[in-house]
Short mmCIF file of C-alpha atoms and ligand atoms in Angstrom, two decimals:
data_model
loop_
_atom_site.label_atom_id
_atom_site.label_comp_id
_atom_site.label_asym_id
_atom_site.label_seq_id
_atom_site.Cartn_x
_atom_site.Cartn_y
_atom_site.Cartn_z
CA MET A 58 24.76 37.00 5.08
CA ASN A 59 25.82 35.96 1.60
CA GLU A 60 29.53 35.12 2.12
CA GLU A 61 30.05 34.82 -1.63
CA GLN A 62 28.93 38.41 -2.17
CA ASN A 63 31.12 39.58 0.71
CA GLN A 64 34.16 37.90 -0.89
CA PHE A 65 33.25 39.27 -4.33
CA THR A 66 33.04 42.77 -2.84
CA ARG A 67 36.39 42.40 -1.10
CA GLU A 68 38.04 41.25 -4.34
CA ALA A 69 36.48 44.17 -6.24
CA TRP A 70 37.85 46.68 -3.70
CA GLN A 71 41.25 44.95 -3.81
CA LYS A 72 41.34 45.38 -7.60
CA ASN A 73 39.92 48.94 -7.55
CA ALA A 74 42.16 50.12 -4.70
CA ALA A 75 44.69 52.03 -6.82
CA GLY A 76 41.98 53.71 -8.92
CA TRP A 77 40.05 54.68 -5.79
CA ASP A 78 43.17 56.14 -4.17
CA GLU A 79 43.99 58.07 -7.33
CA LYS A 80 40.50 59.60 -7.40
CA MET A 81 40.17 60.36 -3.67
CA GLY A 82 43.81 61.25 -2.86
CA THR A 83 44.04 63.63 0.08
CA GLU A 84 41.14 65.97 -0.75
CA GLY A 85 38.44 63.66 -2.14
CA ASN A 86 35.73 64.17 -4.74
CA ASP A 87 32.91 66.74 -4.65
CA PHE A 88 30.70 64.42 -2.62
CA PHE A 89 33.41 64.10 0.06
CA LYS A 90 34.33 67.81 0.07
CA GLN A 91 30.82 69.26 -0.04
CA LEU A 92 28.33 66.68 1.18
CA GLN A 93 30.14 64.59 3.77
CA PHE A 94 33.22 66.09 5.43
CA PRO A 95 31.71 69.43 6.61
CA THR A 96 28.72 67.66 8.20
CA ILE A 97 30.93 65.01 9.82
CA LEU A 98 33.06 67.80 11.34
CA GLU A 99 29.91 69.53 12.61
CA TYR A 100 28.64 66.26 14.12
CA MET A 101 32.03 65.80 15.84
CA GLY A 102 31.81 69.23 17.43
CA PHE A 103 34.50 70.89 15.35
CA SER A 104 32.22 73.76 14.33
CA THR A 105 33.63 75.78 17.25
CA GLY A 106 36.97 75.72 15.43
CA LEU A 107 38.68 74.17 18.48
CA PRO A 108 40.49 70.86 17.95
CA LEU A 109 39.11 68.24 20.31
CA LEU A 110 42.43 66.64 21.21
CA SER A 111 41.01 63.94 23.42
CA LYS A 112 38.79 62.44 20.73
CA LYS A 113 39.53 58.82 20.02
CA VAL A 114 37.94 57.88 16.71
CA LEU A 115 37.29 54.56 14.96
CA ASP A 116 37.10 54.98 11.15
CA ILE A 117 35.16 51.99 9.81
CA ALA A 118 35.80 50.94 6.18
CA CYS A 119 38.34 53.75 5.84
CA GLY A 120 39.31 53.22 2.18
CA ASN A 121 42.56 55.08 1.44
CA GLY A 122 42.37 56.77 4.87
CA ILE A 123 41.24 60.16 3.60
CA LEU A 124 38.96 60.89 6.58
CA ALA A 125 41.33 59.31 9.12
CA ARG A 126 44.12 61.63 7.96
CA LYS A 127 41.94 64.73 8.10
CA LEU A 128 40.78 63.85 11.63
CA ALA A 129 44.33 63.04 12.79
CA THR A 130 45.46 66.44 11.48
CA LEU A 131 42.75 68.03 13.66
CA GLY A 132 44.14 66.29 16.74
CA CYS A 133 42.13 63.05 16.93
CA LYS A 134 43.72 59.69 17.71
CA VAL A 135 42.38 57.43 15.00
CA THR A 136 42.11 53.68 14.53
CA ALA A 137 41.07 53.00 10.94
CA PHE A 138 40.20 49.70 9.33
CA ASP A 139 39.13 48.28 6.00
CA PHE A 140 38.87 44.73 4.67
CA SER A 141 40.94 45.58 1.58
CA SER A 142 44.61 45.09 2.45
CA ASN A 143 45.53 46.97 -0.75
CA LEU A 144 43.62 50.07 0.43
CA ILE A 145 45.22 49.80 3.88
CA ASP A 146 48.69 49.60 2.25
CA LEU A 147 47.90 52.73 0.23
CA ALA A 148 46.58 54.48 3.35
CA ARG A 149 49.75 53.60 5.28
CA GLY A 150 51.78 54.95 2.35
CA TYR A 151 50.66 58.49 3.27
CA GLY A 152 52.72 58.01 6.45
CA GLU A 153 50.51 59.98 8.79
CA VAL A 154 51.15 59.90 12.54
CA GLY A 155 48.32 59.45 15.01
CA ILE A 156 46.61 56.72 12.96
CA GLU A 157 46.66 53.00 13.58
CA TYR A 158 45.54 51.00 10.54
CA LYS A 159 44.13 47.48 10.62
CA VAL A 160 42.82 45.02 8.05
CA LEU A 161 39.45 43.89 9.45
CA ASP A 162 36.18 42.70 8.00
CA ALA A 163 33.21 44.66 9.41
CA THR A 164 30.93 41.64 8.89
CA SER A 165 33.10 39.40 11.09
CA GLU A 166 32.22 39.18 14.79
CA GLN A 167 35.72 37.83 15.44
CA ASP A 168 37.46 40.76 13.70
CA LEU A 169 35.23 43.29 15.47
CA GLY A 170 35.91 41.47 18.74
CA SER A 171 39.63 42.22 18.33
CA LEU A 172 38.98 45.95 18.79
CA GLU A 173 39.67 47.25 22.29
CA PRO A 174 36.44 47.84 24.25
CA ALA A 175 35.01 51.15 25.49
CA ILE A 176 37.81 53.43 24.32
CA TYR A 177 36.31 55.26 21.34
CA ASP A 178 34.44 58.57 21.68
CA VAL A 179 33.27 58.39 18.08
CA ALA A 180 32.91 55.69 15.43
CA VAL A 181 32.52 57.01 11.92
CA CYS A 182 31.65 55.21 8.70
CA ASN A 183 31.76 57.43 5.64
CA MET A 184 29.94 56.16 2.57
CA ALA A 185 30.43 52.50 3.28
CA LEU A 186 27.53 50.91 5.19
CA PHE A 187 25.78 50.21 1.86
CA ASP A 188 29.01 48.52 0.67
CA ILE A 189 29.04 46.15 3.65
CA ALA A 190 27.24 42.86 3.03
CA ASP A 191 25.89 42.53 6.59
CA ILE A 192 25.85 45.45 9.01
CA ASP A 193 24.14 43.69 11.95
CA PRO A 194 27.45 42.44 13.51
CA LEU A 195 28.87 45.99 13.36
CA PHE A 196 25.84 47.60 15.05
CA SER A 197 25.88 44.83 17.69
CA ALA A 198 29.62 45.39 18.36
CA LEU A 199 29.52 49.19 18.60
CA PRO A 200 28.00 49.46 22.11
CA ARG A 201 31.01 47.44 23.37
CA ILE A 202 33.59 49.35 21.34
CA LEU A 203 32.31 52.86 22.10
CA ARG A 204 32.64 54.46 25.49
CA PRO A 205 29.32 55.07 27.27
CA GLY A 206 27.55 58.00 25.59
CA GLY A 207 29.75 57.59 22.49
CA PHE A 208 28.63 58.53 18.99
CA PHE A 209 28.24 56.62 15.73
CA ILE A 210 28.30 58.92 12.71
CA PHE A 211 27.62 57.59 9.23
CA SER A 212 26.85 58.88 5.76
CA LEU A 213 24.85 57.00 3.13
CA LEU A 214 23.92 57.28 -0.49
CA HIS A 215 20.40 58.49 0.29
CA PRO A 216 18.42 55.21 0.40
CA ALA A 217 15.21 56.85 -0.88
CA PHE A 218 16.64 58.87 -3.78
CA ASN A 219 20.04 57.43 -4.67
CA ASN A 220 19.60 53.68 -4.65
CA SER A 221 20.31 51.01 -7.24
CA SER A 222 16.87 51.46 -8.86
CA THR A 223 17.27 55.23 -9.42
CA ILE A 224 16.88 56.44 -13.02
CA LYS A 225 17.54 60.10 -13.74
CA MET A 226 15.16 61.53 -16.33
CA VAL A 227 14.80 64.57 -18.54
CA GLU A 228 11.53 65.29 -20.36
CA GLU A 229 10.85 68.13 -22.78
CA TYR A 230 7.49 69.86 -23.10
CA GLU A 231 5.92 73.20 -24.11
CA GLN A 232 4.26 75.49 -21.60
CA ASP A 233 2.96 79.02 -22.21
CA GLY A 234 4.80 79.09 -25.52
CA LYS A 235 8.10 78.02 -23.97
CA LEU A 236 10.10 74.83 -24.31
CA ILE A 237 10.69 73.34 -20.86
CA ASN A 238 13.07 70.60 -19.69
CA LYS A 239 11.84 68.74 -16.62
CA TYR A 240 14.40 66.77 -14.60
CA SER A 241 13.13 64.07 -12.29
CA LEU A 242 13.89 60.68 -10.76
CA LYS A 243 12.21 57.36 -11.33
CA ILE A 244 12.52 54.94 -8.39
CA ASP A 245 10.80 51.59 -8.22
CA ARG A 246 12.44 49.91 -5.24
CA TYR A 247 12.93 51.14 -1.71
CA LEU A 248 11.51 49.09 1.16
CA GLY A 249 12.98 45.67 0.42
CA GLN A 250 16.62 44.74 0.95
CA TYR A 251 18.49 43.68 -2.17
CA SER A 252 21.97 43.71 -3.62
CA SER A 253 22.96 44.98 -7.03
CA LEU A 254 26.23 45.39 -8.88
CA GLY A 255 27.29 49.01 -9.28
CA LEU A 256 30.16 51.45 -9.72
CA ALA A 257 31.48 53.73 -6.96
CA LEU A 258 33.44 55.65 -9.63
CA SER A 259 32.30 56.19 -13.21
CA ASN A 260 35.53 54.80 -14.71
CA GLN A 261 35.78 51.86 -12.27
CA GLU A 262 36.95 48.65 -13.94
CA HIS A 263 35.51 46.09 -11.52
CA PRO A 264 31.92 46.58 -10.26
CA GLN A 265 31.19 45.96 -6.57
CA TYR A 266 27.94 45.13 -4.79
CA TYR A 267 25.65 47.75 -3.32
CA PHE A 268 23.56 46.43 -0.45
CA ASN A 269 20.33 48.43 -0.61
CA ARG A 270 18.40 48.90 2.63
CA PRO A 271 15.67 51.41 3.51
CA LEU A 272 16.40 54.15 6.05
CA GLN A 273 14.23 52.41 8.65
CA TYR A 274 16.60 49.43 8.55
CA TYR A 275 19.52 51.60 9.73
CA PHE A 276 17.41 53.46 12.27
CA GLN A 277 15.78 50.34 13.75
CA LEU A 278 19.14 48.53 13.95
CA GLY A 279 20.49 51.52 15.89
CA PHE A 280 17.50 51.59 18.28
CA LYS A 281 17.77 47.83 18.84
CA ASN A 282 21.41 48.26 19.89
CA GLY A 283 20.80 51.12 22.35
CA PHE A 284 21.35 54.18 20.13
CA ILE A 285 19.20 57.25 19.76
CA ILE A 286 19.41 59.53 16.71
CA ASP A 287 20.23 63.11 17.57
CA LYS A 288 21.26 64.55 14.20
CA PHE A 289 20.17 63.89 10.62
CA ASN A 290 20.94 65.78 7.42
CA GLU A 291 20.06 65.35 3.74
CA ASN A 292 22.66 67.07 1.59
CA SER A 293 22.59 68.06 -2.04
CA LEU A 294 25.16 69.61 -4.36
CA GLU A 295 24.47 73.14 -5.48
CA HIS A 296 26.42 72.97 -8.72
CA ALA A 297 26.35 70.13 -11.20
CA ASP A 298 29.24 68.65 -13.12
CA THR A 299 28.99 70.93 -16.18
CA LYS A 300 29.86 68.08 -18.54
CA ARG A 301 26.82 66.00 -17.57
CA ALA A 302 23.25 67.41 -17.61
CA LEU A 303 22.08 64.44 -15.54
CA SER A 304 24.70 64.67 -12.79
CA TRP A 305 23.69 65.40 -9.17
CA GLY A 306 23.40 69.07 -8.23
CA GLY A 307 22.28 71.67 -10.78
CA ASN A 308 19.09 70.31 -12.31
CA PHE A 309 18.79 67.93 -9.35
CA ALA A 310 19.78 70.40 -6.62
CA GLU A 311 16.44 69.80 -4.84
CA ILE A 312 17.20 66.10 -4.44
CA PRO A 313 19.74 64.97 -1.80
CA PRO A 314 22.00 62.16 -3.07
CA VAL A 315 23.56 61.77 0.40
CA CYS A 316 22.29 61.72 3.97
CA LEU A 317 24.12 61.66 7.29
CA VAL A 318 23.08 60.33 10.67
CA ARG A 319 24.49 60.84 14.16
CA MET A 320 23.54 58.21 16.69
CA ARG A 321 24.40 58.37 20.38
CA LEU A 322 24.53 55.53 22.87
CA ASP A 323 21.59 56.18 25.16
CA GLY A 324 22.34 56.42 28.88
C1 LIG B 693 32.96 53.89 -0.98
S1 LIG B 693 34.38 53.31 -0.12
C2 LIG B 693 34.49 54.50 1.18
C3 LIG B 693 35.88 54.58 1.75
C4 LIG B 693 36.12 55.67 2.80
N1 LIG B 693 35.27 55.50 3.95
C5 LIG B 693 35.95 57.05 2.20
O1 LIG B 693 35.23 57.85 2.78
O2 LIG B 693 36.59 57.34 1.18
C6 LIG B 693 33.75 51.86 0.69
C7 LIG B 693 34.79 51.09 1.49
O3 LIG B 693 34.13 50.04 2.21
C8 LIG B 693 35.06 48.99 2.35
N2 LIG B 693 34.33 47.79 2.77
C9 LIG B 693 33.29 47.19 2.13
N3 LIG B 693 32.90 46.11 2.85
C10 LIG B 693 33.69 46.04 3.96
C11 LIG B 693 33.77 45.14 5.05
N4 LIG B 693 32.96 44.08 5.13
N5 LIG B 693 34.69 45.38 6.01
C12 LIG B 693 35.52 46.45 5.92
N6 LIG B 693 35.52 47.30 4.89
C13 LIG B 693 34.60 47.12 3.91
C14 LIG B 693 35.70 48.93 0.98
O4 LIG B 693 36.92 48.20 0.97
C15 LIG B 693 35.88 50.42 0.68
O5 LIG B 693 37.13 50.88 1.12
#
């Protein structure tokens, strides 16, 4: 792993913590509300409408604790961690009960080793694996941290369509006497792993690294560590941000900017 990039990313999230909290608050942005949270709830078995009180959940890279709070409200006992102490302070500021917050680095075997073994029914990582400089230590630690048969649920910026090489395009042409706008994506990198500076929020002051990996990287790392995949979704927004013709949804409603995976420890 590139320790320098990991430190740079931590410093960026430290500096962007207040802006991130302001944007996400308690309800989150459209991506959280429409593309991630409903599918995470479905994967956790909440679709029956019954709170699963016994669920013990580990929220990995929890940011301002938005997901941890929602799950705690539904009756889960949550341990949530992030490597940005500023984000953890902001998360604690919401004062929710039923959540234990920790400052831990998901790339550190030592930090992951401090988590109690075999007590979690579900580990969840919402929109963060591509922010983590090295995810191998996390995948190696999960079989110890989860109870047998436990689940690992994660969402990603779709590695095939929404990666650091993605360019959104609009072209204008005439067809059958009509003027047509064609919206499409140009992508020139997918299979290789690479990092690139980017912005999680459009008005973000300090860029952070994105760690681009193809889908097979996540899947194969799961298989290697004893997981099977039993759910997979590719989600797209129906409606675009009306102020931006090239925003996700709307003209790009056929393209999923986000995907979600549920892995289960086999056996
Ligand atoms: C896009 S935010 C997502 C936050 C939260 N999961 C949510 O759904 O709002 C990515 C988060 O990953 C965290 N992060 C990045 N690298 C990390 C690492 N090595 N260990 C722990 N957290 C990390 C950042 O501090 C940030 O809070």
